[in-house]
Coordinates of C-alpha atoms in Angstrom, one line a residue:
X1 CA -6.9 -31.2 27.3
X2 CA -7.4 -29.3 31.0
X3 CA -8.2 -25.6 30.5
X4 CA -5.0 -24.8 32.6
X5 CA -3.0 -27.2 30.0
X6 CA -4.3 -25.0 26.7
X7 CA -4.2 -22.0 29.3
X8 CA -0.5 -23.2 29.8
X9 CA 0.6 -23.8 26.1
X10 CA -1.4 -20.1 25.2
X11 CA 1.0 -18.3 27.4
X12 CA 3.8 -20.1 26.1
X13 CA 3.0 -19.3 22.5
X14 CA 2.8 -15.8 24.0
X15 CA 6.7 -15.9 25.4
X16 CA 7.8 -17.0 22.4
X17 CA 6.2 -14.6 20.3
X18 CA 8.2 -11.9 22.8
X19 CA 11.6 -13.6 21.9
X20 CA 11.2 -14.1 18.1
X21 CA 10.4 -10.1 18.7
X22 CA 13.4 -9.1 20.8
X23 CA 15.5 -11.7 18.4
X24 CA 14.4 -9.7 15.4
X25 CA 14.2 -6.7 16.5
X26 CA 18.2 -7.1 17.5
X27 CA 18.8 -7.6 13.8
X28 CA 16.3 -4.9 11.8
X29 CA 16.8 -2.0 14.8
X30 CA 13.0 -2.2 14.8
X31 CA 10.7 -1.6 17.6
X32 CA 7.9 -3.8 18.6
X33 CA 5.3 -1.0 17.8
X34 CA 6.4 -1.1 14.0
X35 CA 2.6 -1.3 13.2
X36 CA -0.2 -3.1 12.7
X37 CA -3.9 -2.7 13.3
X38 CA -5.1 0.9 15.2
X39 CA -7.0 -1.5 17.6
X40 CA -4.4 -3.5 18.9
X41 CA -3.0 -3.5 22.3
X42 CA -3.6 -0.6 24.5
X43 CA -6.3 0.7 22.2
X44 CA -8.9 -1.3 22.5
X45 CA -11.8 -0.9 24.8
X46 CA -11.6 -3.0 27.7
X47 CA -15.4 -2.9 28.7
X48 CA -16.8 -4.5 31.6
X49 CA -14.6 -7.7 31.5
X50 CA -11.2 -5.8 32.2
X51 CA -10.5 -7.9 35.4
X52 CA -11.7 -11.2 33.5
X53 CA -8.7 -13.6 33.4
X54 CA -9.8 -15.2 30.1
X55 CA -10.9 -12.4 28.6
X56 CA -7.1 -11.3 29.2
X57 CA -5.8 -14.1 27.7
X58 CA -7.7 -13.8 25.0
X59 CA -6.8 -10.5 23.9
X60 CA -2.9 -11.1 24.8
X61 CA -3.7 -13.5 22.0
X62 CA -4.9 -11.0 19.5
X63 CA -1.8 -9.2 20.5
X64 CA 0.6 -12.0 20.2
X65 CA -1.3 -12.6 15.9
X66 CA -0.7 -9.4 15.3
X67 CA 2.7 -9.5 16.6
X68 CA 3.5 -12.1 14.7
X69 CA 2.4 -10.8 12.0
X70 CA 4.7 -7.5 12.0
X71 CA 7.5 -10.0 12.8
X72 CA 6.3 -12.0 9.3
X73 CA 6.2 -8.8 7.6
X74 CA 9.6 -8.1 8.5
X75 CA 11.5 -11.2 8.1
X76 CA 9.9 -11.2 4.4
X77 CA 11.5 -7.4 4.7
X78 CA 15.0 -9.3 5.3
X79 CA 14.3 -12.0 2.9
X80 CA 14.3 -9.0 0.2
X81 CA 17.1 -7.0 1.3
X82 CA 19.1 -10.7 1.0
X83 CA 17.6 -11.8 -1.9
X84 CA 18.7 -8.2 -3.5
X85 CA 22.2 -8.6 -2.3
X86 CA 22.9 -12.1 -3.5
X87 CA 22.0 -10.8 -6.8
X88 CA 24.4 -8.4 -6.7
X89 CA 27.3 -10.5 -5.7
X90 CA 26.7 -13.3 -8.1
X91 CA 26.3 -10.6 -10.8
X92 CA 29.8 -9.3 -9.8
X93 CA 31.5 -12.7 -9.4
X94 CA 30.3 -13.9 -12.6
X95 CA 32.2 -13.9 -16.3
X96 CA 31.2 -11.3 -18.8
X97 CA 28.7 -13.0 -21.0
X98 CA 30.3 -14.0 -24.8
X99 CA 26.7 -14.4 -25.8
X100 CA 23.1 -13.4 -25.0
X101 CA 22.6 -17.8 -24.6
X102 CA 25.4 -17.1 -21.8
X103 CA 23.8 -14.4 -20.0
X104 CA 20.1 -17.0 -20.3
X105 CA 22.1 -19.7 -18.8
X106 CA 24.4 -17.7 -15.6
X107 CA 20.8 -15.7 -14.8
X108 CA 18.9 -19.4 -14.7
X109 CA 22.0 -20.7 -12.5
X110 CA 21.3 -17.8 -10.0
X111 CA 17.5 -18.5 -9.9
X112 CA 17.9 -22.6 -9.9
X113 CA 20.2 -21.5 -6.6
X114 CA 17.1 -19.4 -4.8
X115 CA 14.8 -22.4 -5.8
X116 CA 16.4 -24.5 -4.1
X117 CA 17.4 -22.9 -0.9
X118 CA 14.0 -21.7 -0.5
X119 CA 12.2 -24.8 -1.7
X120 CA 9.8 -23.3 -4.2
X121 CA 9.8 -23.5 -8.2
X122 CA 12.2 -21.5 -10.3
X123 CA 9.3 -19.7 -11.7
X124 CA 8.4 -18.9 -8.3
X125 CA 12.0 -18.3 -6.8
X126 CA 12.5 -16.1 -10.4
X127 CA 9.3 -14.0 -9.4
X128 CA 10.9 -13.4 -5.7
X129 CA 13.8 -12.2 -7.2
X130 CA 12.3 -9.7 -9.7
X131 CA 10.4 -8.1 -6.5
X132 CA 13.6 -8.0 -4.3
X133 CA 15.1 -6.1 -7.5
X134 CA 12.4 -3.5 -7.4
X135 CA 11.9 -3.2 -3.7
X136 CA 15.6 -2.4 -3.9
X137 CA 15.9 0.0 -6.9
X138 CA 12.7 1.6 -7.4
X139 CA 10.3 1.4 -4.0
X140 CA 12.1 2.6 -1.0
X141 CA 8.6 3.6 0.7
X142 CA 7.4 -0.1 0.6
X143 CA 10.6 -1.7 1.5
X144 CA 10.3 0.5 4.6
X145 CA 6.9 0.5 5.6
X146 CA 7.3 -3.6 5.2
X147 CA 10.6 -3.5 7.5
X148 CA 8.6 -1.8 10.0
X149 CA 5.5 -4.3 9.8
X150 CA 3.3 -1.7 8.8
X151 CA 2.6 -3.2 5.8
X152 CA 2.5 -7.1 4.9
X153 CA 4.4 -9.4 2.6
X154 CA 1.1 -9.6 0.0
X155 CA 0.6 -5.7 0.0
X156 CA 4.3 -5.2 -0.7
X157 CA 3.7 -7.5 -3.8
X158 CA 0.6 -5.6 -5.2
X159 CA 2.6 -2.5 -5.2
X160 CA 5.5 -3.9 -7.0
X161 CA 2.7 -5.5 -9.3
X162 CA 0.7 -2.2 -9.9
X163 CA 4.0 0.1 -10.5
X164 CA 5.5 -2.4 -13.3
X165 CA 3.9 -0.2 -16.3
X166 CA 4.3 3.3 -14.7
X167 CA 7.1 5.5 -14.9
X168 CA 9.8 6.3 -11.6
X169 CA 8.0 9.3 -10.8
X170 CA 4.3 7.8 -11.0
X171 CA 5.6 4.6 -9.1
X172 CA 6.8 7.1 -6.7
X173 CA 3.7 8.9 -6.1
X174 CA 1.4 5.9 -5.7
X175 CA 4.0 4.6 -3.0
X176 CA 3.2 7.5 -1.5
X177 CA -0.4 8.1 -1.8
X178 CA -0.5 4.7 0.1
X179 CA 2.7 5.1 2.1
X180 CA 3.3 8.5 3.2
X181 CA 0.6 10.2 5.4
X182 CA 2.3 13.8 4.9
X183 CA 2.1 13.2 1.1
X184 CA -0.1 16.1 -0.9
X185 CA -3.3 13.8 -1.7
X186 CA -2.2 10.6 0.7
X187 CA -5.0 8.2 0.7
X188 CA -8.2 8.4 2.6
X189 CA -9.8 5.8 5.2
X190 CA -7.7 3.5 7.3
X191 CA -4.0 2.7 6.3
X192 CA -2.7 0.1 3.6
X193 CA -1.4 -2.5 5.9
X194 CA -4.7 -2.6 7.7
X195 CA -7.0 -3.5 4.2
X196 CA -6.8 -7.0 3.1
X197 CA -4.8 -8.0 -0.2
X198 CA -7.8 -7.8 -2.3
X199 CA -9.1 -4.5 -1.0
X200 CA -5.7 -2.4 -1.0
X201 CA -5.6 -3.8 -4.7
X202 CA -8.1 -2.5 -6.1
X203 CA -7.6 0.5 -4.8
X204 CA -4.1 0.6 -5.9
X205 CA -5.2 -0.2 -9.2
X206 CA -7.6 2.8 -9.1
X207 CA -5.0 4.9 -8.6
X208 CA -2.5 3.4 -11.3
X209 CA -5.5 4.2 -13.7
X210 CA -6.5 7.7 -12.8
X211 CA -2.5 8.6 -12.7
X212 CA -0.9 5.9 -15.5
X213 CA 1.6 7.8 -18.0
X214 CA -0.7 6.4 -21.2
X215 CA -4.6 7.8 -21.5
X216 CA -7.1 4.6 -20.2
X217 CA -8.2 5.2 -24.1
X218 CA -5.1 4.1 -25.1
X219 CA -5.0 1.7 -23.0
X220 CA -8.5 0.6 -23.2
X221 CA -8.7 0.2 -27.2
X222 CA -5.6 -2.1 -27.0
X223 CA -6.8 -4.2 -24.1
X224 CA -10.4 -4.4 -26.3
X225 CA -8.5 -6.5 -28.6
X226 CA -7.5 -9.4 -26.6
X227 CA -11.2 -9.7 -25.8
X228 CA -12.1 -13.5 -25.4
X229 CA -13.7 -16.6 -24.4
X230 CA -12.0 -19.1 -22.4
X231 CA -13.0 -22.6 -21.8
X232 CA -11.1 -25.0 -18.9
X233 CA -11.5 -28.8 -17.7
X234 CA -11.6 -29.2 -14.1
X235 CA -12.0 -32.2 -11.8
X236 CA -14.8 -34.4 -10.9
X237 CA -16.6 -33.3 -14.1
X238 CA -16.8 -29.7 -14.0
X239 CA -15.4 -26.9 -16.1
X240 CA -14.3 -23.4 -15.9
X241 CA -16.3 -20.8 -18.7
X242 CA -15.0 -17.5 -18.6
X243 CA -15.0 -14.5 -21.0
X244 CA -12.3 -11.0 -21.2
X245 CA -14.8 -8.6 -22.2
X246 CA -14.8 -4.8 -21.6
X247 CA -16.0 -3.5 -18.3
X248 CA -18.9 -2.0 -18.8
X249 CA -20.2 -5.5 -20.9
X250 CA -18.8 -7.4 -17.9
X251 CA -20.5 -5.6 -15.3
X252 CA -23.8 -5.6 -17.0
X253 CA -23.8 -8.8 -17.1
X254 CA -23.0 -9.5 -13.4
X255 CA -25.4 -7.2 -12.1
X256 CA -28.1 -8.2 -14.1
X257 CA -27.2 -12.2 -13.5
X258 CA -26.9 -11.1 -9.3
X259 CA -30.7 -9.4 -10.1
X260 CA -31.8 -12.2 -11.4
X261 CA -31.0 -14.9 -9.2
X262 CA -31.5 -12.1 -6.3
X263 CA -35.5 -12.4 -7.7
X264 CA -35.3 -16.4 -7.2
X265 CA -34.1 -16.2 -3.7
X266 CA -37.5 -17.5 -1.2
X267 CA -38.2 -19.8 1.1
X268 CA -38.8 -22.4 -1.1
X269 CA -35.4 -21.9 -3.1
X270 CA -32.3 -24.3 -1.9
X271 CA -30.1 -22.8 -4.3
X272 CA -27.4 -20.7 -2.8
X273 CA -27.2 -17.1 -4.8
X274 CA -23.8 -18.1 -6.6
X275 CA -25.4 -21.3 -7.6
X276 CA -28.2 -19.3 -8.7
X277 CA -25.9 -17.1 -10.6
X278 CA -24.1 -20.1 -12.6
X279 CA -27.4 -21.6 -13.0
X280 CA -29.1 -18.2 -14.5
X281 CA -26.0 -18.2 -16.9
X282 CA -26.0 -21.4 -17.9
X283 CA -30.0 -20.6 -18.8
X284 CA -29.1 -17.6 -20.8
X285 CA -26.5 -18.7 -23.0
X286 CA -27.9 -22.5 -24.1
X287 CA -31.4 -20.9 -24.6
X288 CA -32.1 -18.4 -27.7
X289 CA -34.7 -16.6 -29.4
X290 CA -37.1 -16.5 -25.8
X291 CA -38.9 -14.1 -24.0
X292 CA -36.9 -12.8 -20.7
X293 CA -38.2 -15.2 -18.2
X294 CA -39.0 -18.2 -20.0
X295 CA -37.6 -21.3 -19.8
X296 CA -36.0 -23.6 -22.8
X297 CA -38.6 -26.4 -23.8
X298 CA -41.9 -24.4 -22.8
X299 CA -41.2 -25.6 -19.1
X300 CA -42.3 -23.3 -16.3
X301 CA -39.7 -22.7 -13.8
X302 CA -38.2 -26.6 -14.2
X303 CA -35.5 -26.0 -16.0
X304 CA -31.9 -25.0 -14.4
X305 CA -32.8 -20.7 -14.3
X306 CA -36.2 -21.7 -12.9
X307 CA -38.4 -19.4 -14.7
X308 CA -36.0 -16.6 -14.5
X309 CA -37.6 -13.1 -14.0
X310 CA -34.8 -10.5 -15.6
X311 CA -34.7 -7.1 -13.8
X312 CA -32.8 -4.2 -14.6
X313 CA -29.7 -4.2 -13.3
X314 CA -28.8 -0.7 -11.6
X315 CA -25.3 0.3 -12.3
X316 CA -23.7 3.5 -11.3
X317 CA -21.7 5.2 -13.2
X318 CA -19.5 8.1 -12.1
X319 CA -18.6 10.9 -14.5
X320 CA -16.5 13.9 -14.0
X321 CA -18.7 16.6 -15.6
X322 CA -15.9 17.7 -17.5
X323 CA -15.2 14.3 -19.1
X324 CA -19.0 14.2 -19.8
X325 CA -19.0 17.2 -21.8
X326 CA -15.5 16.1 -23.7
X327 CA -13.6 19.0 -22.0
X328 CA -11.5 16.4 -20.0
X329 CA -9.9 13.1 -20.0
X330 CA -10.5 12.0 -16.6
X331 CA -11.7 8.2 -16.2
X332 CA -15.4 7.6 -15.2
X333 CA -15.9 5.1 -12.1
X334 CA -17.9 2.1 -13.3
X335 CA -19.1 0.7 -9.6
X336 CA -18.2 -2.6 -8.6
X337 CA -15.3 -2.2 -11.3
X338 CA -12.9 1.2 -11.0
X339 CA -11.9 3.1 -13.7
X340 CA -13.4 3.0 -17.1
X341 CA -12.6 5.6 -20.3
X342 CA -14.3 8.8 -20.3
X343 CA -15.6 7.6 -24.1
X344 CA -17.4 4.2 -22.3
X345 CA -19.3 6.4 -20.1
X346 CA -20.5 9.0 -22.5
X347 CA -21.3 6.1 -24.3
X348 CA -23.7 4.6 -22.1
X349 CA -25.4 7.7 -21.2
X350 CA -25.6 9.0 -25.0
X351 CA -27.6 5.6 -26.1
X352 CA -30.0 5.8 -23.1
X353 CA -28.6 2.7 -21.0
X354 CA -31.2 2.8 -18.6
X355 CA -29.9 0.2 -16.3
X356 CA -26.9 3.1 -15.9
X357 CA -27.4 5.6 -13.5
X358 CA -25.5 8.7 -14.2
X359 CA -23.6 10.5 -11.1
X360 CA -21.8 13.9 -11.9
X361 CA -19.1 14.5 -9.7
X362 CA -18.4 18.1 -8.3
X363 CA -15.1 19.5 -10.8
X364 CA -14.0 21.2 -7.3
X365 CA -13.3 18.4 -5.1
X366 CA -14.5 14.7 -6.7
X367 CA -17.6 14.3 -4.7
X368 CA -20.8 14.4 -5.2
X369 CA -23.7 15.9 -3.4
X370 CA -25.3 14.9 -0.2
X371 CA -28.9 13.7 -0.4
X372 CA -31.5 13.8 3.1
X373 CA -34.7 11.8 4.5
X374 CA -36.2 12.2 7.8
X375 CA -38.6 9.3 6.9
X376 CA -37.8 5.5 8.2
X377 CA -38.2 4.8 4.7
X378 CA -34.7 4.8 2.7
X379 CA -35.8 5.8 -0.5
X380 CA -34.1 5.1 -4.0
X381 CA -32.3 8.4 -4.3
X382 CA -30.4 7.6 -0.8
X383 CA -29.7 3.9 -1.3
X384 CA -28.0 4.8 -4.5
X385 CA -26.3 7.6 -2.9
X386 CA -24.4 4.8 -0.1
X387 CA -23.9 2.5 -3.5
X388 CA -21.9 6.0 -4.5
X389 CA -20.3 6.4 -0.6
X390 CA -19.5 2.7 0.1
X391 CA -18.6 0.9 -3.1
X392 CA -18.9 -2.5 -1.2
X393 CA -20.3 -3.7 2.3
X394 CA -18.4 -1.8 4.7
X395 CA -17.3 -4.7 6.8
X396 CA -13.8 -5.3 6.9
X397 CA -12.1 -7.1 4.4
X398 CA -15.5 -7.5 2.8
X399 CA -16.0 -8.0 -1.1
X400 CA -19.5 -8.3 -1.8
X401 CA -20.8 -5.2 -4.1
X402 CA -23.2 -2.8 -3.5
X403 CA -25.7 -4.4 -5.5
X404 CA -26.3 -7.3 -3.3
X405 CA -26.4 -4.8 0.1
X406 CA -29.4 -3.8 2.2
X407 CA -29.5 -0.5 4.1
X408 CA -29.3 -0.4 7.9
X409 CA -29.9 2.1 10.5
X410 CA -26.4 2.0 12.6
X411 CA -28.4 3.5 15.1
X412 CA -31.7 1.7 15.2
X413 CA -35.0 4.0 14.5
X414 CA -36.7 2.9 18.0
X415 CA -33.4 3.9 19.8
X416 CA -33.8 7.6 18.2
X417 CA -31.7 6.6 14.8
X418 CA -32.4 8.9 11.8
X419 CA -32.5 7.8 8.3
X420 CA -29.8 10.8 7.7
X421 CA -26.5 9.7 5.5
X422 CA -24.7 9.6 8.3
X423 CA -27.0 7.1 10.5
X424 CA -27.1 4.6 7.2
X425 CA -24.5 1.9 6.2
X426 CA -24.8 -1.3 3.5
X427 CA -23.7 -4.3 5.1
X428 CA -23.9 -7.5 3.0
X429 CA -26.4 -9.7 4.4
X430 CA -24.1 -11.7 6.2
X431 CA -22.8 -9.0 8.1
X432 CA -26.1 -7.8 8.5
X433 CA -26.6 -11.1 10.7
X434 CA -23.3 -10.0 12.1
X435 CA -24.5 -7.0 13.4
X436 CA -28.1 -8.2 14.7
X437 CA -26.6 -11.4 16.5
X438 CA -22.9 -10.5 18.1
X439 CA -21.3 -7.6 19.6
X440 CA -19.9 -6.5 16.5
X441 CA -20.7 -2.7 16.1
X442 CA -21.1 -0.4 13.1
X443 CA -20.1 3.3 13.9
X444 CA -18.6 6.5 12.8
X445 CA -20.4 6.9 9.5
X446 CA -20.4 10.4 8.0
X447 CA -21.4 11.8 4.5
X448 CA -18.3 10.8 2.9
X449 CA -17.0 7.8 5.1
X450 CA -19.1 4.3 5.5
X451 CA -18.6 3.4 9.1
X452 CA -16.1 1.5 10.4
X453 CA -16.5 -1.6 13.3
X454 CA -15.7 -2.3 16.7
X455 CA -15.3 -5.8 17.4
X456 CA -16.4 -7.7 20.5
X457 CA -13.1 -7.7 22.2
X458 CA -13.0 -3.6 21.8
X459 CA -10.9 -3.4 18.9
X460 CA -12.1 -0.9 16.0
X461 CA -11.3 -1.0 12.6
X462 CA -12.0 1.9 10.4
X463 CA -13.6 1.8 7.2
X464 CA -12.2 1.5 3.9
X465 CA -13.0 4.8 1.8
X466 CA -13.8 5.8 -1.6
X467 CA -10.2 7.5 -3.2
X468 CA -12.1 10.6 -4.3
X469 CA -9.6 13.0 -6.3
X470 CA -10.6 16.6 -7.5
X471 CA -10.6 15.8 -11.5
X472 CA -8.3 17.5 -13.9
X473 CA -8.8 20.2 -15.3
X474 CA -7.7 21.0 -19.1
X475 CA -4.7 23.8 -19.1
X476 CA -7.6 26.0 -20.8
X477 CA -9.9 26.1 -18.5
X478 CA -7.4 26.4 -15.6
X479 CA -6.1 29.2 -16.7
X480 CA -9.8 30.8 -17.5
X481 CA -10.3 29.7 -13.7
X482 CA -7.1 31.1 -12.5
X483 CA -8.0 35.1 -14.5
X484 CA -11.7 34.8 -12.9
X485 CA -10.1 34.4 -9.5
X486 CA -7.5 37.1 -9.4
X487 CA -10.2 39.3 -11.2
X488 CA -10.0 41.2 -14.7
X489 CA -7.8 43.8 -15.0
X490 CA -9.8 47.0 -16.1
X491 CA -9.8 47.6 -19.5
X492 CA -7.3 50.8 -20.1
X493 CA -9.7 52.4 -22.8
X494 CA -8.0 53.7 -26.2
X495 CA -4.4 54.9 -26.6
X496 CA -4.7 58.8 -26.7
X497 CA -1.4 58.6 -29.4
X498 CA -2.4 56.1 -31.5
X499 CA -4.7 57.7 -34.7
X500 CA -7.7 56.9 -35.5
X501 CA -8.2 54.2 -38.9
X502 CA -9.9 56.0 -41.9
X503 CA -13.6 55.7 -42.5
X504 CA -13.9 53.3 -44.9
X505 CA -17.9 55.3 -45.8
X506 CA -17.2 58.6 -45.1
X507 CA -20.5 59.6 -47.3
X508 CA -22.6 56.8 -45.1
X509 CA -25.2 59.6 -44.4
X510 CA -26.1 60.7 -47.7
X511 CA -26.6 57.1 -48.8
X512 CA -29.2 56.5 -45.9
X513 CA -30.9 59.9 -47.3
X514 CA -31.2 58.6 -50.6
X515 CA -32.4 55.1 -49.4
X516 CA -35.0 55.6 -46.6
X517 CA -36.4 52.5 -44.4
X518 CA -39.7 51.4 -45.7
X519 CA -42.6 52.4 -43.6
X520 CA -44.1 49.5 -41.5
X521 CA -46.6 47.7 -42.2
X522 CA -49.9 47.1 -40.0
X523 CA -52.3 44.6 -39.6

């Protein structure tokens, strides 16, 4: 194809993106600026090639995704408002149920319908309707922000997902810790819409822990039940092995597997490090009784975990000082995991885990101290202090975890880069390469905020941050806080009315004549 013929077809995709807008947009009452990423558009930093015809084109493309994204977001946005309204008419059309079998039977009619119309499975078409019920009913915040494109069909879902098990008023305020910027505590970093799926998730799961009507102890000893293993067949002779195991167990495990095959990694190594991983695994559990290291039939790094060195994993653990002490119930923050019970963490710390490092968190505020290096050198106290500030590589939409991150200078030390907090991010190695070989940019890092990225067409995308919250504090101590801050009231001294209580030795002093102290003694 001629460059003017996909040149041609580009800009046409762009004019029909601009109709599906104006079409929509008659319908909803919605502008075309409903949303979407900070970057798009007008913000973005033109650079040198503003007058570069391609370089236009290419950014009207940008434009026109993100467009249609909005214009996804809010057709799914109509989708739920019709959805929610069909079930109200059938509900109203339809007989009173004789019998609960009746009420089974009219509610799978009304799903089979939506199955079929849509062309999905009734589970699926079932699922849809449950989530038009509670956009409807119960999350007017998300329905909103989804009309408007702020927010995306998946993102919508995770909340409806994540307020199932809380009450209205704790559904309500993690709607608007995400949702509503003029909230009291609204959530740090860039907005919802503009994390991926899997980040706003687990963030919104954070939340539903910290603020969920039951204690996570509650929670946490029931859950510890249903610990298990699990055991799949999959094609072309492989299997899934997996295991429901308490977080802290779980996490240990990872981080010391991802040490492990992190230790393996050289030159001479084809192994990828998840293959590693599964092959370290493997090693572990079909070997017993051996010294960490060594390899099932006396081989010497032949076997599938290669001669497997076993490192200590380096897991940090976040503990509000109060919970540490047993003064509060505020959940710990197990990294690469979220929210653990306050008991699991003064576990780990009371038997001496030594792959666990302990971080208090200031009472005040949620945050914990800054620490400083003028050296090139990052040293251990700092790299575990971005572990504590980033949670993840900082990248966009990134997963990978702390523990498989190097430290960079943002600003390079030969271009007059310090090795401050602020001058220091964790990319995953990928990103790394990123950085080092396009014009993708880190910037804008600060004590509490891993930097966020400008991409090569100008656009920047801030960071995703850490959802620190000041921890809370038991009605005891608050109130001791509250009397220390508006200061003791002086103490009156003794009522001049009120009498004096008889002396209950009124001959004290002739006793202590009759009986004096023996004389001490010396030497």
């Amino acid at each position: 194809m001629e460059s003017t013929d996909w040149s041609a077809d580009g800009r046409e995709a762009l004019a029909g993106v601009g109709v599906l807008t104006v079409a929509l947009d008659s319908v909803t009452g919605a502008g075309a600026d409903g949303g979407g990423p900070s970057g798009a558009g007008d913000g973005r930093d033109a650079g040198p090639l503003a007058d570069d015809p391609l370089r236009d084109l290419a950014d009207d493309c940008l434009d026109g995704l993100a467009e249609v994204a909005r214009w996804e977001a809010r057709a799914a946005a109509l989708k739920v408002r019709l959805g929610a309204t069909y079930l109200r008419a059938t509900d109203a059309m339809a007989a009173p149920a004789m019998a609960p079998h009746d009420a089974k039977c009219q509610e799978m009619a009304v799903t089979a319908e939506v199955a079929c119309v849509l062309t999905v499975g009734e589970r699926a078409a079932g699922a849809f309707l449950s989530d038009c019920q509670a956009l409807t009913t119960a999350l007017p915040l998300t329905l909103a922000a989804l009309a408007a494109g702020r927010i995306s069909w998946a993102h919508a879902r995770i909340i409806v997902d994540e307020t199932s098990g809380l009450d209205p008023d704790g559904a309500a305020g993690l709607e608007a810790h995400f949702l509503d910027s003029d909230a009291p505590d609204p959530a740090r970093g860039c907005p919802a819409g503009e994390l991926v799926p899997s980040r706003f998730r687990a963030k919104a799961r954070t939340w539903r822990e910290r603020h969920h009507r039951d204690s996570i102890e509650t929670r946490h000893t029931k859950s510890a039940a249903d610990r298990r293993v699990e055991y799949r067949p999959d094609s072309d002779g492989m299997a899934w092995f997996s295991a429901y195991l308490p977080a802290d167990t779980a996490a240990g495990i990872w981080d010391r597997t991802t040490a492990a095959a992190r230790a393996l990694q050289g030159p001479d190594e084809v192994r990828t490090l998840t293959q590693l991983r599964a092959d370290i695994a493997a090693t572990w559990l079909l070997t017993s009784g051996l010294a960490d290291g060594e390899v099932a039939g006396g081989g010497t790094g032949t076997g599938a975990g290669g001669g497997v060195p076993s490192p200590r994993a380096q897991v940090l653990v976040t503990v509000p000082v109060l919970s540490l002490l047993g003064a509060g119930e505020e959940p710990a923050v197990l990294d690469g995991y979220g929210p653990i019970p306050p008991s699991m963490a003064r576990r780990l710390i009371a038997e001496g885990a030594d792959s666990f490092y302990r971080v208090l968190v200031d009472p005040r505020d949620g945050a914990p101290l800054e620490i400083g290096r003028s050296s090139y050198r990052v040293p251990k106290a700092v790299r575990q202090w971005l572990r504590l500030r980033d949670g993840k590589c900082p990248f966009p939409g990134c997963n990978n975890q702390s523990l498989d991150n190097d430290a960079d200078h943002l600003l390079a030390w030969a271009d007059g880069g310090t090795t401050g907090i602020s001058n220091l991010g964790q990319p995953c190695r990928k990103h790394h390469g990123l950085k080092h070989s396009s014009a993708w940019t880190p910037a804008g890092a600060s004590k509490d905020a891993p930097p966020g990225w400008t991409s090569p067409s100008g656009r920047h995308y801030p960071s995703e941050q850490q959802d620190w919250e000041p921890p809370h504090w038991p009605d005891r101590l608050q109130a001791m806080v509250t009397l220390l801050a508006e200061g003791v009231p002086e103490d009156p001294g003794p009522d001049p009315e009120q009498e004096l209580p008889p002396d209950p030795f009124p001959d004290w002093h002739l006793f202590t004549a009759g009986h004096p102290w023996p004389p001490p003694r010396h030497g």
